[in-house]
Amino acid sequence: MMPHWSAVIGDPIEHSLSPRIFRFFRDRMSRNLNYVALRLPPSKLIPAVASARNRRWVGWNVTLPHKIAIMPLLDDLDDSAREVGAVNVVRFLAGRAIGYNTDSEGFLAPLRAMSFPLEGRRAVVIGSGGAAKAVIAGLKRSKIGSVRILSRSNGTLEPKIVRETIAMADLVVQATSLGMDGESSPLGGKEQWKRDALAYDLVYRPVETPFLCQAREGGAKTLGGLSMLVSQAAATWRIWFDETIPNQLLLEVQERLKKVLQ
Ligand code: NDP
């Protein structure tokens, strides 16, 4: 049988972990799939989508800077993409290109796996970019009690506001790019966390971020961004192949990625 083709498109793309994740899924799920990383500058997006429909693509993962720009080029958008206002997965089927967003599902799946209750609880989301929008959509769908957004753009990342807000929260999601340098954090480091509160960082490179370290010191439980990364990939696999990746494989691929990143 001819292989399926799939890709992650973005610019830059060299550091993407998606090829490692999807090649691991392919090998363990015994699929005849080629998965490539395509560096696609913004000027090439329109012709690339136009010519992709009639090729052997099963789908694409879409990353920066194309997540919003690709939306009007597609034939249809799933509710998940409309809700977040961005596309991170495309499914090509019968000459059509459909856009999805798996970030909300990827964010929620690890919380479900650890039986962390969301209904009626107090959440804080730090950041207001694309990832934060997916997180907020997922929290609202899960009947969260309240969501407070702290961000640089609305002037609420002041140490006092951060400290007081965190002291009341059951879940704090770090959805900015702070911490990717291994040093920066939206926290001051003097926060006292509620008993059983969870600090969830979406940043996965480095695996141990300053936010996670500070939160642990303040008494919180912690969750890093790798579990979301592999869960959104599993949700992609479901869209492309209608197959569920077993939890054991998700844990295995996560351990492999940790070794790559450390
Ligand atoms: P965006 O560029 O859309 O948003 C970035 C956010 O970070 C904005 O809210 C921005 O604030 C904030 N920010 C950047 N620098 C600072 C700073 N110095 N101080 C305060 N706030 C700052 O990126 P995304 O939302 O797509 O991604 C955010 C992070 O989440 C990235 O690190 C990404 O790797 C990670 N991510 C992880 C995923 C996973 O699967 N684990 C999935 C998706 C993203 P402002 O609006 O004020 O500019």
PDB file of C-alpha atoms and ligand atoms in Angstrom:
ATOM      1  CA  MET A   1       0.000   0.000   0.000  1.00  0.00           C
ATOM      2  CA  MET A   2       1.200   3.549  -0.774  1.00  0.00           C
ATOM      3  CA  PRO A   3       2.249   5.493   2.331  1.00  0.00           C
ATOM      4  CA  HIS A   4       0.226   8.364   3.784  1.00  0.00           C
ATOM      5  CA  TRP A   5       2.032  11.676   4.006  1.00  0.00           C
ATOM      6  CA  SER A   6       1.789  14.197   6.808  1.00  0.00           C
ATOM      7  CA  ALA A   7       3.810  17.182   7.962  1.00  0.00           C
ATOM      8  CA  VAL A   8       4.253  19.943  10.457  1.00  0.00           C
ATOM      9  CA  ILE A   9       4.331  23.322   8.695  1.00  0.00           C
ATOM     10  CA  GLY A  10       5.807  26.469  10.222  1.00  0.00           C
ATOM     11  CA  ASP A  11       8.672  28.927  10.034  1.00  0.00           C
ATOM     12  CA  PRO A  12      11.041  28.280  11.767  1.00  0.00           C
ATOM     13  CA  ILE A  13      10.482  24.531  12.074  1.00  0.00           C
ATOM     14  CA  GLU A  14      13.888  22.959  12.884  1.00  0.00           C
ATOM     15  CA  HIS A  15      13.181  22.652  16.619  1.00  0.00           C
ATOM     16  CA  SER A  16       9.746  21.075  16.308  1.00  0.00           C
ATOM     17  CA  LEU A  17       9.307  17.896  18.352  1.00  0.00           C
ATOM     18  CA  SER A  18       6.332  16.798  16.211  1.00  0.00           C
ATOM     19  CA  PRO A  19       8.359  14.566  13.829  1.00  0.00           C
ATOM     20  CA  ARG A  20       9.699  12.593  16.816  1.00  0.00           C
ATOM     21  CA  ILE A  21       6.223  12.216  18.325  1.00  0.00           C
ATOM     22  CA  PHE A  22       4.448  11.201  15.121  1.00  0.00           C
ATOM     23  CA  ARG A  23       7.162   8.816  13.956  1.00  0.00           C
ATOM     24  CA  PHE A  24       6.951   7.133  17.366  1.00  0.00           C
ATOM     25  CA  PHE A  25       3.126   6.860  17.030  1.00  0.00           C
ATOM     26  CA  ARG A  26       3.519   5.538  13.460  1.00  0.00           C
ATOM     27  CA  ASP A  27       5.949   2.805  14.512  1.00  0.00           C
ATOM     28  CA  ARG A  28       3.889   1.694  17.536  1.00  0.00           C
ATOM     29  CA  MET A  29       0.525   1.927  15.776  1.00  0.00           C
ATOM     30  CA  SER A  30       1.912   0.201  12.636  1.00  0.00           C
ATOM     31  CA  ARG A  31       0.850   2.855  10.134  1.00  0.00           C
ATOM     32  CA  ASN A  32       2.475   3.370   6.764  1.00  0.00           C
ATOM     33  CA  LEU A  33       3.089   7.085   7.309  1.00  0.00           C
ATOM     34  CA  ASN A  34       5.777   9.514   6.228  1.00  0.00           C
ATOM     35  CA  TYR A  35       5.975  12.538   8.540  1.00  0.00           C
ATOM     36  CA  VAL A  36       8.109  15.514   7.548  1.00  0.00           C
ATOM     37  CA  ALA A  37       8.899  19.008   8.897  1.00  0.00           C
ATOM     38  CA  LEU A  38       8.224  21.621   6.198  1.00  0.00           C
ATOM     39  CA  ARG A  39       9.626  25.101   6.617  1.00  0.00           C
ATOM     40  CA  LEU A  40       7.023  27.241   4.931  1.00  0.00           C
ATOM     41  CA  PRO A  41       7.522  31.021   4.901  1.00  0.00           C
ATOM     42  CA  PRO A  42       4.301  33.103   5.017  1.00  0.00           C
ATOM     43  CA  SER A  43       4.580  33.951   1.288  1.00  0.00           C
ATOM     44  CA  LYS A  44       4.325  30.228   0.398  1.00  0.00           C
ATOM     45  CA  LEU A  45       1.282  29.376   2.494  1.00  0.00           C
ATOM     46  CA  ILE A  46      -1.439  30.113  -0.095  1.00  0.00           C
ATOM     47  CA  PRO A  47       0.096  28.025  -2.935  1.00  0.00           C
ATOM     48  CA  ALA A  48       1.011  25.236  -0.495  1.00  0.00           C
ATOM     49  CA  VAL A  49      -2.570  24.837   0.753  1.00  0.00           C
ATOM     50  CA  ALA A  50      -3.967  25.114  -2.795  1.00  0.00           C
ATOM     51  CA  SER A  51      -1.776  22.311  -4.122  1.00  0.00           C
ATOM     52  CA  ALA A  52      -2.035  20.070  -1.043  1.00  0.00           C
ATOM     53  CA  ARG A  53      -5.687  19.104  -1.505  1.00  0.00           C
ATOM     54  CA  ASN A  54      -5.050  16.806  -4.431  1.00  0.00           C
ATOM     55  CA  ARG A  55      -1.898  15.179  -3.142  1.00  0.00           C
ATOM     56  CA  ARG A  56      -1.475  12.202  -0.838  1.00  0.00           C
ATOM     57  CA  TRP A  57      -1.522  14.261   2.363  1.00  0.00           C
ATOM     58  CA  VAL A  58      -3.580  12.857   5.209  1.00  0.00           C
ATOM     59  CA  GLY A  59      -3.029  16.011   7.249  1.00  0.00           C
ATOM     60  CA  TRP A  60      -0.777  18.716   8.600  1.00  0.00           C
ATOM     61  CA  ASN A  61       0.141  20.070  11.998  1.00  0.00           C
ATOM     62  CA  VAL A  62       0.250  23.842  11.811  1.00  0.00           C
ATOM     63  CA  THR A  63       2.498  25.978  13.952  1.00  0.00           C
ATOM     64  CA  LEU A  64       3.678  29.593  14.121  1.00  0.00           C
ATOM     65  CA  PRO A  65       3.240  31.824  12.146  1.00  0.00           C
ATOM     66  CA  HIS A  66       0.401  30.095  10.220  1.00  0.00           C
ATOM     67  CA  LYS A  67      -2.194  29.193  12.884  1.00  0.00           C
ATOM     68  CA  ILE A  68      -4.495  32.118  12.087  1.00  0.00           C
ATOM     69  CA  ALA A  69      -3.420  32.927   8.509  1.00  0.00           C
ATOM     70  CA  ILE A  70      -4.405  29.445   7.304  1.00  0.00           C
ATOM     71  CA  MET A  71      -8.034  29.726   8.470  1.00  0.00           C
ATOM     72  CA  PRO A  72      -9.539  31.527   5.417  1.00  0.00           C
ATOM     73  CA  LEU A  73      -7.663  29.200   3.044  1.00  0.00           C
ATOM     74  CA  LEU A  74      -9.477  26.072   4.272  1.00  0.00           C
ATOM     75  CA  ASP A  75     -12.795  24.630   3.059  1.00  0.00           C
ATOM     76  CA  ASP A  76     -14.295  24.268   6.518  1.00  0.00           C
ATOM     77  CA  LEU A  77     -13.473  24.734  10.203  1.00  0.00           C
ATOM     78  CA  ASP A  78     -14.364  22.358  12.984  1.00  0.00           C
ATOM     79  CA  ASP A  79     -16.007  23.918  16.082  1.00  0.00           C
ATOM     80  CA  SER A  80     -12.726  23.388  17.976  1.00  0.00           C
ATOM     81  CA  ALA A  81     -10.952  25.813  15.592  1.00  0.00           C
ATOM     82  CA  ARG A  82     -13.794  28.351  15.588  1.00  0.00           C
ATOM     83  CA  GLU A  83     -13.886  28.363  19.385  1.00  0.00           C
ATOM     84  CA  VAL A  84     -10.169  29.112  19.764  1.00  0.00           C
ATOM     85  CA  GLY A  85      -9.824  31.257  16.637  1.00  0.00           C
ATOM     86  CA  ALA A  86      -6.808  29.315  15.395  1.00  0.00           C
ATOM     87  CA  VAL A  87      -6.004  26.090  13.518  1.00  0.00           C
ATOM     88  CA  ASN A  88      -3.231  23.719  14.583  1.00  0.00           C
ATOM     89  CA  VAL A  89      -4.371  20.643  12.619  1.00  0.00           C
ATOM     90  CA  VAL A  90      -5.573  20.173   9.038  1.00  0.00           C
ATOM     91  CA  ARG A  91      -7.257  17.039   7.731  1.00  0.00           C
ATOM     92  CA  PHE A  92      -7.222  16.550   3.957  1.00  0.00           C
ATOM     93  CA  LEU A  93     -10.082  14.369   2.812  1.00  0.00           C
ATOM     94  CA  ALA A  94     -11.704  13.855  -0.596  1.00  0.00           C
ATOM     95  CA  GLY A  95     -10.180  17.016  -2.068  1.00  0.00           C
ATOM     96  CA  ARG A  96     -11.156  19.191   0.925  1.00  0.00           C
ATOM     97  CA  ALA A  97      -9.101  20.747   3.709  1.00  0.00           C
ATOM     98  CA  ILE A  98     -10.686  20.987   7.171  1.00  0.00           C
ATOM     99  CA  GLY A  99      -9.166  22.941  10.081  1.00  0.00           C
ATOM    100  CA  TYR A 100      -9.203  21.811  13.748  1.00  0.00           C
ATOM    101  CA  ASN A 101      -7.669  22.907  17.018  1.00  0.00           C
ATOM    102  CA  THR A 102      -6.433  20.196  19.394  1.00  0.00           C
ATOM    103  CA  ASP A 103      -4.810  22.500  21.983  1.00  0.00           C
ATOM    104  CA  SER A 104      -7.886  22.651  24.260  1.00  0.00           C
ATOM    105  CA  GLU A 105      -8.217  18.892  24.238  1.00  0.00           C
ATOM    106  CA  GLY A 106      -4.445  18.530  24.694  1.00  0.00           C
ATOM    107  CA  PHE A 107      -4.586  20.861  27.695  1.00  0.00           C
ATOM    108  CA  LEU A 108      -7.506  19.039  29.350  1.00  0.00           C
ATOM    109  CA  ALA A 109      -6.395  15.424  28.788  1.00  0.00           C
ATOM    110  CA  PRO A 110      -3.543  15.422  31.383  1.00  0.00           C
ATOM    111  CA  LEU A 111      -5.871  16.972  33.997  1.00  0.00           C
ATOM    112  CA  ARG A 112      -8.403  14.240  33.315  1.00  0.00           C
ATOM    113  CA  ALA A 113      -5.664  11.581  33.521  1.00  0.00           C
ATOM    114  CA  MET A 114      -4.689  12.816  37.015  1.00  0.00           C
ATOM    115  CA  SER A 115      -8.381  13.176  38.027  1.00  0.00           C
ATOM    116  CA  PHE A 116      -7.956  16.870  38.774  1.00  0.00           C
ATOM    117  CA  PRO A 117     -11.468  18.269  39.235  1.00  0.00           C
ATOM    118  CA  LEU A 118     -12.328  21.486  37.363  1.00  0.00           C
ATOM    119  CA  GLU A 119     -16.033  21.941  37.917  1.00  0.00           C
ATOM    120  CA  GLY A 120     -16.776  24.923  40.167  1.00  0.00           C
ATOM    121  CA  ARG A 121     -13.099  25.626  40.935  1.00  0.00           C
ATOM    122  CA  ARG A 122     -11.025  28.808  40.653  1.00  0.00           C
ATOM    123  CA  ALA A 123      -8.544  29.002  37.791  1.00  0.00           C
ATOM    124  CA  VAL A 124      -5.965  31.603  36.888  1.00  0.00           C
ATOM    125  CA  VAL A 125      -4.510  31.813  33.385  1.00  0.00           C
ATOM    126  CA  ILE A 126      -1.292  33.802  32.960  1.00  0.00           C
ATOM    127  CA  GLY A 127      -1.000  35.122  29.395  1.00  0.00           C
ATOM    128  CA  SER A 128      -3.434  36.094  26.682  1.00  0.00           C
ATOM    129  CA  GLY A 129      -1.910  34.690  23.483  1.00  0.00           C
ATOM    130  CA  GLY A 130      -3.059  31.785  21.294  1.00  0.00           C
ATOM    131  CA  ALA A 131      -2.320  29.038  23.828  1.00  0.00           C
ATOM    132  CA  ALA A 132      -4.125  30.966  26.593  1.00  0.00           C
ATOM    133  CA  LYS A 133      -7.242  31.185  24.380  1.00  0.00           C
ATOM    134  CA  ALA A 134      -7.250  27.394  23.910  1.00  0.00           C
ATOM    135  CA  VAL A 135      -6.823  26.902  27.667  1.00  0.00           C
ATOM    136  CA  ILE A 136      -9.690  29.279  28.507  1.00  0.00           C
ATOM    137  CA  ALA A 137     -11.974  27.556  25.968  1.00  0.00           C
ATOM    138  CA  GLY A 138     -11.162  24.163  27.534  1.00  0.00           C
ATOM    139  CA  LEU A 139     -11.741  25.422  31.080  1.00  0.00           C
ATOM    140  CA  LYS A 140     -15.107  26.950  30.195  1.00  0.00           C
ATOM    141  CA  ARG A 141     -16.205  23.724  28.514  1.00  0.00           C
ATOM    142  CA  SER A 142     -15.267  21.904  31.737  1.00  0.00           C
ATOM    143  CA  LYS A 143     -17.596  24.088  33.834  1.00  0.00           C
ATOM    144  CA  ILE A 144     -14.792  25.815  35.721  1.00  0.00           C
ATOM    145  CA  GLY A 145     -16.168  28.052  38.495  1.00  0.00           C
ATOM    146  CA  SER A 146     -14.136  31.142  37.528  1.00  0.00           C
ATOM    147  CA  VAL A 147     -11.181  32.103  35.330  1.00  0.00           C
ATOM    148  CA  ARG A 148      -9.009  35.117  36.132  1.00  0.00           C
ATOM    149  CA  ILE A 149      -6.626  36.229  33.381  1.00  0.00           C
ATOM    150  CA  LEU A 150      -3.330  37.860  34.360  1.00  0.00           C
ATOM    151  CA  SER A 151      -1.285  39.320  31.548  1.00  0.00           C
ATOM    152  CA  ARG A 152       1.259  41.916  30.617  1.00  0.00           C
ATOM    153  CA  SER A 153      -1.161  43.497  28.141  1.00  0.00           C
ATOM    154  CA  ASN A 154      -3.921  44.108  30.709  1.00  0.00           C
ATOM    155  CA  GLY A 155      -1.443  45.340  33.341  1.00  0.00           C
ATOM    156  CA  THR A 156      -2.197  42.608  35.879  1.00  0.00           C
ATOM    157  CA  LEU A 157       1.247  41.009  36.083  1.00  0.00           C
ATOM    158  CA  GLU A 158       2.080  43.187  39.101  1.00  0.00           C
ATOM    159  CA  PRO A 159       3.735  41.152  41.913  1.00  0.00           C
ATOM    160  CA  LYS A 160       1.042  42.093  44.471  1.00  0.00           C
ATOM    161  CA  ILE A 161      -1.852  41.155  42.166  1.00  0.00           C
ATOM    162  CA  VAL A 162      -0.092  37.915  41.196  1.00  0.00           C
ATOM    163  CA  ARG A 163       0.506  36.987  44.855  1.00  0.00           C
ATOM    164  CA  GLU A 164      -3.059  37.718  45.964  1.00  0.00           C
ATOM    165  CA  THR A 165      -4.632  35.961  42.980  1.00  0.00           C
ATOM    166  CA  ILE A 166      -2.505  32.837  43.317  1.00  0.00           C
ATOM    167  CA  ALA A 167      -3.265  32.542  47.030  1.00  0.00           C
ATOM    168  CA  MET A 168      -6.949  31.944  46.129  1.00  0.00           C
ATOM    169  CA  ALA A 169      -6.494  29.669  43.093  1.00  0.00           C
ATOM    170  CA  ASP A 170      -7.019  25.923  42.698  1.00  0.00           C
ATOM    171  CA  LEU A 171      -5.312  25.865  39.283  1.00  0.00           C
ATOM    172  CA  VAL A 172      -2.764  28.292  37.801  1.00  0.00           C
ATOM    173  CA  VAL A 173      -1.870  27.884  34.134  1.00  0.00           C
ATOM    174  CA  GLN A 174       1.307  29.546  32.870  1.00  0.00           C
ATOM    175  CA  ALA A 175       0.524  30.257  29.186  1.00  0.00           C
ATOM    176  CA  THR A 176       3.157  32.852  28.302  1.00  0.00           C
ATOM    177  CA  SER A 177       6.487  32.125  26.667  1.00  0.00           C
ATOM    178  CA  LEU A 178       8.295  33.170  29.892  1.00  0.00           C
ATOM    179  CA  GLY A 179      10.631  30.450  31.142  1.00  0.00           C
ATOM    180  CA  MET A 180      11.814  29.253  27.736  1.00  0.00           C
ATOM    181  CA  ASP A 181      15.136  30.966  28.489  1.00  0.00           C
ATOM    182  CA  GLY A 182      15.427  28.890  31.690  1.00  0.00           C
ATOM    183  CA  GLU A 183      15.370  32.067  33.814  1.00  0.00           C
ATOM    184  CA  SER A 184      12.278  34.239  33.428  1.00  0.00           C
ATOM    185  CA  SER A 185       8.957  33.721  35.216  1.00  0.00           C
ATOM    186  CA  PRO A 186       5.719  35.635  35.758  1.00  0.00           C
ATOM    187  CA  LEU A 187       5.987  34.856  39.492  1.00  0.00           C
ATOM    188  CA  GLY A 188       7.931  36.807  42.080  1.00  0.00           C
ATOM    189  CA  GLY A 189       8.774  33.621  43.983  1.00  0.00           C
ATOM    190  CA  LYS A 190       7.110  34.643  47.270  1.00  0.00           C
ATOM    191  CA  GLU A 191       3.666  33.218  46.504  1.00  0.00           C
ATOM    192  CA  GLN A 192       1.841  30.992  48.975  1.00  0.00           C
ATOM    193  CA  TRP A 193      -0.303  28.427  47.176  1.00  0.00           C
ATOM    194  CA  LYS A 194      -3.556  26.916  48.345  1.00  0.00           C
ATOM    195  CA  ARG A 195      -3.419  23.367  49.660  1.00  0.00           C
ATOM    196  CA  ASP A 196      -3.738  20.945  46.693  1.00  0.00           C
ATOM    197  CA  ALA A 197      -3.417  23.747  44.147  1.00  0.00           C
ATOM    198  CA  LEU A 198      -1.904  22.773  40.803  1.00  0.00           C
ATOM    199  CA  ALA A 199       0.628  24.830  38.828  1.00  0.00           C
ATOM    200  CA  TYR A 200       0.475  23.887  35.125  1.00  0.00           C
ATOM    201  CA  ASP A 201       3.131  25.305  32.799  1.00  0.00           C
ATOM    202  CA  LEU A 202       2.534  25.031  29.041  1.00  0.00           C
ATOM    203  CA  VAL A 203       6.221  25.625  28.366  1.00  0.00           C
ATOM    204  CA  TYR A 204       7.990  22.265  27.869  1.00  0.00           C
ATOM    205  CA  ARG A 205      11.469  23.457  26.841  1.00  0.00           C
ATOM    206  CA  PRO A 206      13.123  23.366  29.430  1.00  0.00           C
ATOM    207  CA  VAL A 207      11.242  20.523  31.147  1.00  0.00           C
ATOM    208  CA  GLU A 208      11.787  22.144  34.589  1.00  0.00           C
ATOM    209  CA  THR A 209      10.823  25.819  34.242  1.00  0.00           C
ATOM    210  CA  PRO A 210      11.430  28.552  36.853  1.00  0.00           C
ATOM    211  CA  PHE A 211       7.604  28.803  37.241  1.00  0.00           C
ATOM    212  CA  LEU A 212       7.365  25.105  38.177  1.00  0.00           C
ATOM    213  CA  CYS A 213      10.287  25.348  40.626  1.00  0.00           C
ATOM    214  CA  GLN A 214       8.848  28.447  42.341  1.00  0.00           C
ATOM    215  CA  ALA A 215       5.397  26.889  42.538  1.00  0.00           C
ATOM    216  CA  ARG A 216       6.758  23.720  44.112  1.00  0.00           C
ATOM    217  CA  GLU A 217       8.613  25.797  46.700  1.00  0.00           C
ATOM    218  CA  GLY A 218       5.350  27.605  47.475  1.00  0.00           C
ATOM    219  CA  GLY A 219       3.615  24.286  48.165  1.00  0.00           C
ATOM    220  CA  ALA A 220       1.866  23.575  44.848  1.00  0.00           C
ATOM    221  CA  LYS A 221       1.670  20.361  42.841  1.00  0.00           C
ATOM    222  CA  THR A 222       3.129  20.803  39.361  1.00  0.00           C
ATOM    223  CA  LEU A 223       2.553  19.702  35.781  1.00  0.00           C
ATOM    224  CA  GLY A 224       4.835  20.569  32.851  1.00  0.00           C
ATOM    225  CA  GLY A 225       3.927  21.212  29.207  1.00  0.00           C
ATOM    226  CA  LEU A 226       5.157  17.921  27.722  1.00  0.00           C
ATOM    227  CA  SER A 227       1.999  16.042  28.676  1.00  0.00           C
ATOM    228  CA  MET A 228      -0.105  18.648  26.816  1.00  0.00           C
ATOM    229  CA  LEU A 229       2.210  18.422  23.811  1.00  0.00           C
ATOM    230  CA  VAL A 230       1.830  14.658  23.461  1.00  0.00           C
ATOM    231  CA  SER A 231      -1.912  14.782  24.258  1.00  0.00           C
ATOM    232  CA  GLN A 232      -2.616  17.312  21.498  1.00  0.00           C
ATOM    233  CA  ALA A 233      -0.648  15.041  19.143  1.00  0.00           C
ATOM    234  CA  ALA A 234      -2.815  12.079  20.213  1.00  0.00           C
ATOM    235  CA  ALA A 235      -5.907  14.184  19.474  1.00  0.00           C
ATOM    236  CA  THR A 236      -4.445  14.903  16.017  1.00  0.00           C
ATOM    237  CA  TRP A 237      -3.964  11.177  15.432  1.00  0.00           C
ATOM    238  CA  ARG A 238      -7.629  10.617  16.276  1.00  0.00           C
ATOM    239  CA  ILE A 239      -8.659  13.211  13.662  1.00  0.00           C
ATOM    240  CA  TRP A 240      -6.429  11.740  10.969  1.00  0.00           C
ATOM    241  CA  PHE A 241      -6.924   8.003  11.608  1.00  0.00           C
ATOM    242  CA  ASP A 242      -9.883   7.656  13.987  1.00  0.00           C
ATOM    243  CA  GLU A 243      -7.619   5.721  16.392  1.00  0.00           C
ATOM    244  CA  THR A 244      -6.838   6.313  20.064  1.00  0.00           C
ATOM    245  CA  ILE A 245      -3.197   6.254  21.153  1.00  0.00           C
ATOM    246  CA  PRO A 246      -3.019   4.154  24.385  1.00  0.00           C
ATOM    247  CA  ASN A 247      -1.952   6.032  27.533  1.00  0.00           C
ATOM    248  CA  GLN A 248       1.083   3.815  27.943  1.00  0.00           C
ATOM    249  CA  LEU A 249       2.446   5.034  24.590  1.00  0.00           C
ATOM    250  CA  LEU A 250       1.864   8.653  25.608  1.00  0.00           C
ATOM    251  CA  LEU A 251       3.906   8.113  28.777  1.00  0.00           C
ATOM    252  CA  GLU A 252       6.638   6.375  26.793  1.00  0.00           C
ATOM    253  CA  VAL A 253       6.966   9.113  24.195  1.00  0.00           C
ATOM    254  CA  GLN A 254       6.982  11.716  26.963  1.00  0.00           C
ATOM    255  CA  GLU A 255       9.922   9.984  28.654  1.00  0.00           C
ATOM    256  CA  ARG A 256      11.804   9.922  25.344  1.00  0.00           C
ATOM    257  CA  LEU A 257      11.185  13.628  24.768  1.00  0.00           C
ATOM    258  CA  LYS A 258      12.384  14.424  28.287  1.00  0.00           C
ATOM    259  CA  LYS A 259      15.705  12.766  27.478  1.00  0.00           C
ATOM    260  CA  VAL A 260      15.987  14.763  24.240  1.00  0.00           C
ATOM    261  CA  LEU A 261      15.275  18.033  26.055  1.00  0.00           C
ATOM    262  CA  GLN A 262      17.488  17.455  29.112  1.00  0.00           C
TER     263      GLN A 262
HETATM  264  P1  NDP B   1       1.715  33.758  21.675  1.00  0.00           P
HETATM  265  O1  NDP B   1       2.862  34.422  21.002  1.00  0.00           O
HETATM  266  O2  NDP B   1       0.381  33.710  21.018  1.00  0.00           O
HETATM  267  O3  NDP B   1       1.491  34.413  23.142  1.00  0.00           O
HETATM  268  C1  NDP B   1       2.560  34.652  23.996  1.00  0.00           C
HETATM  269  C2  NDP B   1       2.051  35.157  25.329  1.00  0.00           C
HETATM  270  O4  NDP B   1       3.185  35.331  26.182  1.00  0.00           O
HETATM  271  C3  NDP B   1       1.342  36.509  25.256  1.00  0.00           C
HETATM  272  O5  NDP B   1       0.275  36.532  26.190  1.00  0.00           O
HETATM  273  C4  NDP B   1       2.439  37.494  25.687  1.00  0.00           C
HETATM  274  O6  NDP B   1       1.947  38.646  26.334  1.00  0.00           O
HETATM  275  C5  NDP B   1       3.151  36.650  26.733  1.00  0.00           C
HETATM  276  N1  NDP B   1       4.510  37.133  26.956  1.00  0.00           N
HETATM  277  C6  NDP B   1       5.574  37.023  26.134  1.00  0.00           C
HETATM  278  N2  NDP B   1       6.651  37.599  26.705  1.00  0.00           N
HETATM  279  C7  NDP B   1       6.238  38.085  27.902  1.00  0.00           C
HETATM  280  C8  NDP B   1       6.884  38.803  28.954  1.00  0.00           C
HETATM  281  N3  NDP B   1       8.174  39.123  28.882  1.00  0.00           N
HETATM  282  N4  NDP B   1       6.156  39.145  30.037  1.00  0.00           N
HETATM  283  C9  NDP B   1       4.859  38.817  30.115  1.00  0.00           C
HETATM  284  N5  NDP B   1       4.175  38.145  29.156  1.00  0.00           N
HETATM  285  C10 NDP B   1       4.876  37.792  28.063  1.00  0.00           C
HETATM  286  O7  NDP B   1       2.265  32.281  21.992  1.00  0.00           O
HETATM  287  P2  NDP B   1       1.383  30.988  22.354  1.00  0.00           P
HETATM  288  O8  NDP B   1       0.228  31.429  23.154  1.00  0.00           O
HETATM  289  O9  NDP B   1       1.174  30.194  21.140  1.00  0.00           O
HETATM  290  O10 NDP B   1       2.421  30.153  23.259  1.00  0.00           O
HETATM  291  C11 NDP B   1       2.739  30.533  24.596  1.00  0.00           C
HETATM  292  C12 NDP B   1       3.639  29.457  25.207  1.00  0.00           C
HETATM  293  O11 NDP B   1       2.918  28.243  25.324  1.00  0.00           O
HETATM  294  C13 NDP B   1       4.869  29.143  24.362  1.00  0.00           C
HETATM  295  O12 NDP B   1       5.976  29.006  25.210  1.00  0.00           O
HETATM  296  C14 NDP B   1       4.569  27.806  23.724  1.00  0.00           C
HETATM  297  O13 NDP B   1       5.714  27.014  23.528  1.00  0.00           O
HETATM  298  C15 NDP B   1       3.660  27.176  24.778  1.00  0.00           C
HETATM  299  N6  NDP B   1       2.735  26.208  24.180  1.00  0.00           N
HETATM  300  C16 NDP B   1       2.787  24.926  24.623  1.00  0.00           C
HETATM  301  C17 NDP B   1       1.931  23.981  24.110  1.00  0.00           C
HETATM  302  C18 NDP B   1       2.014  22.580  24.612  1.00  0.00           C
HETATM  303  O14 NDP B   1       1.470  21.681  23.946  1.00  0.00           O
HETATM  304  N7  NDP B   1       2.604  22.349  25.760  1.00  0.00           N
HETATM  305  C19 NDP B   1       0.949  24.317  23.067  1.00  0.00           C
HETATM  306  C20 NDP B   1       0.959  25.712  22.683  1.00  0.00           C
HETATM  307  C21 NDP B   1       1.847  26.616  23.220  1.00  0.00           C
HETATM  308  P3  NDP B   1       1.346  39.910  25.527  1.00  0.00           P
HETATM  309  O15 NDP B   1       0.006  39.452  25.005  1.00  0.00           O
HETATM  310  O16 NDP B   1       1.265  40.946  26.550  1.00  0.00           O
HETATM  311  O17 NDP B   1       2.342  40.187  24.428  1.00  0.00           O
END
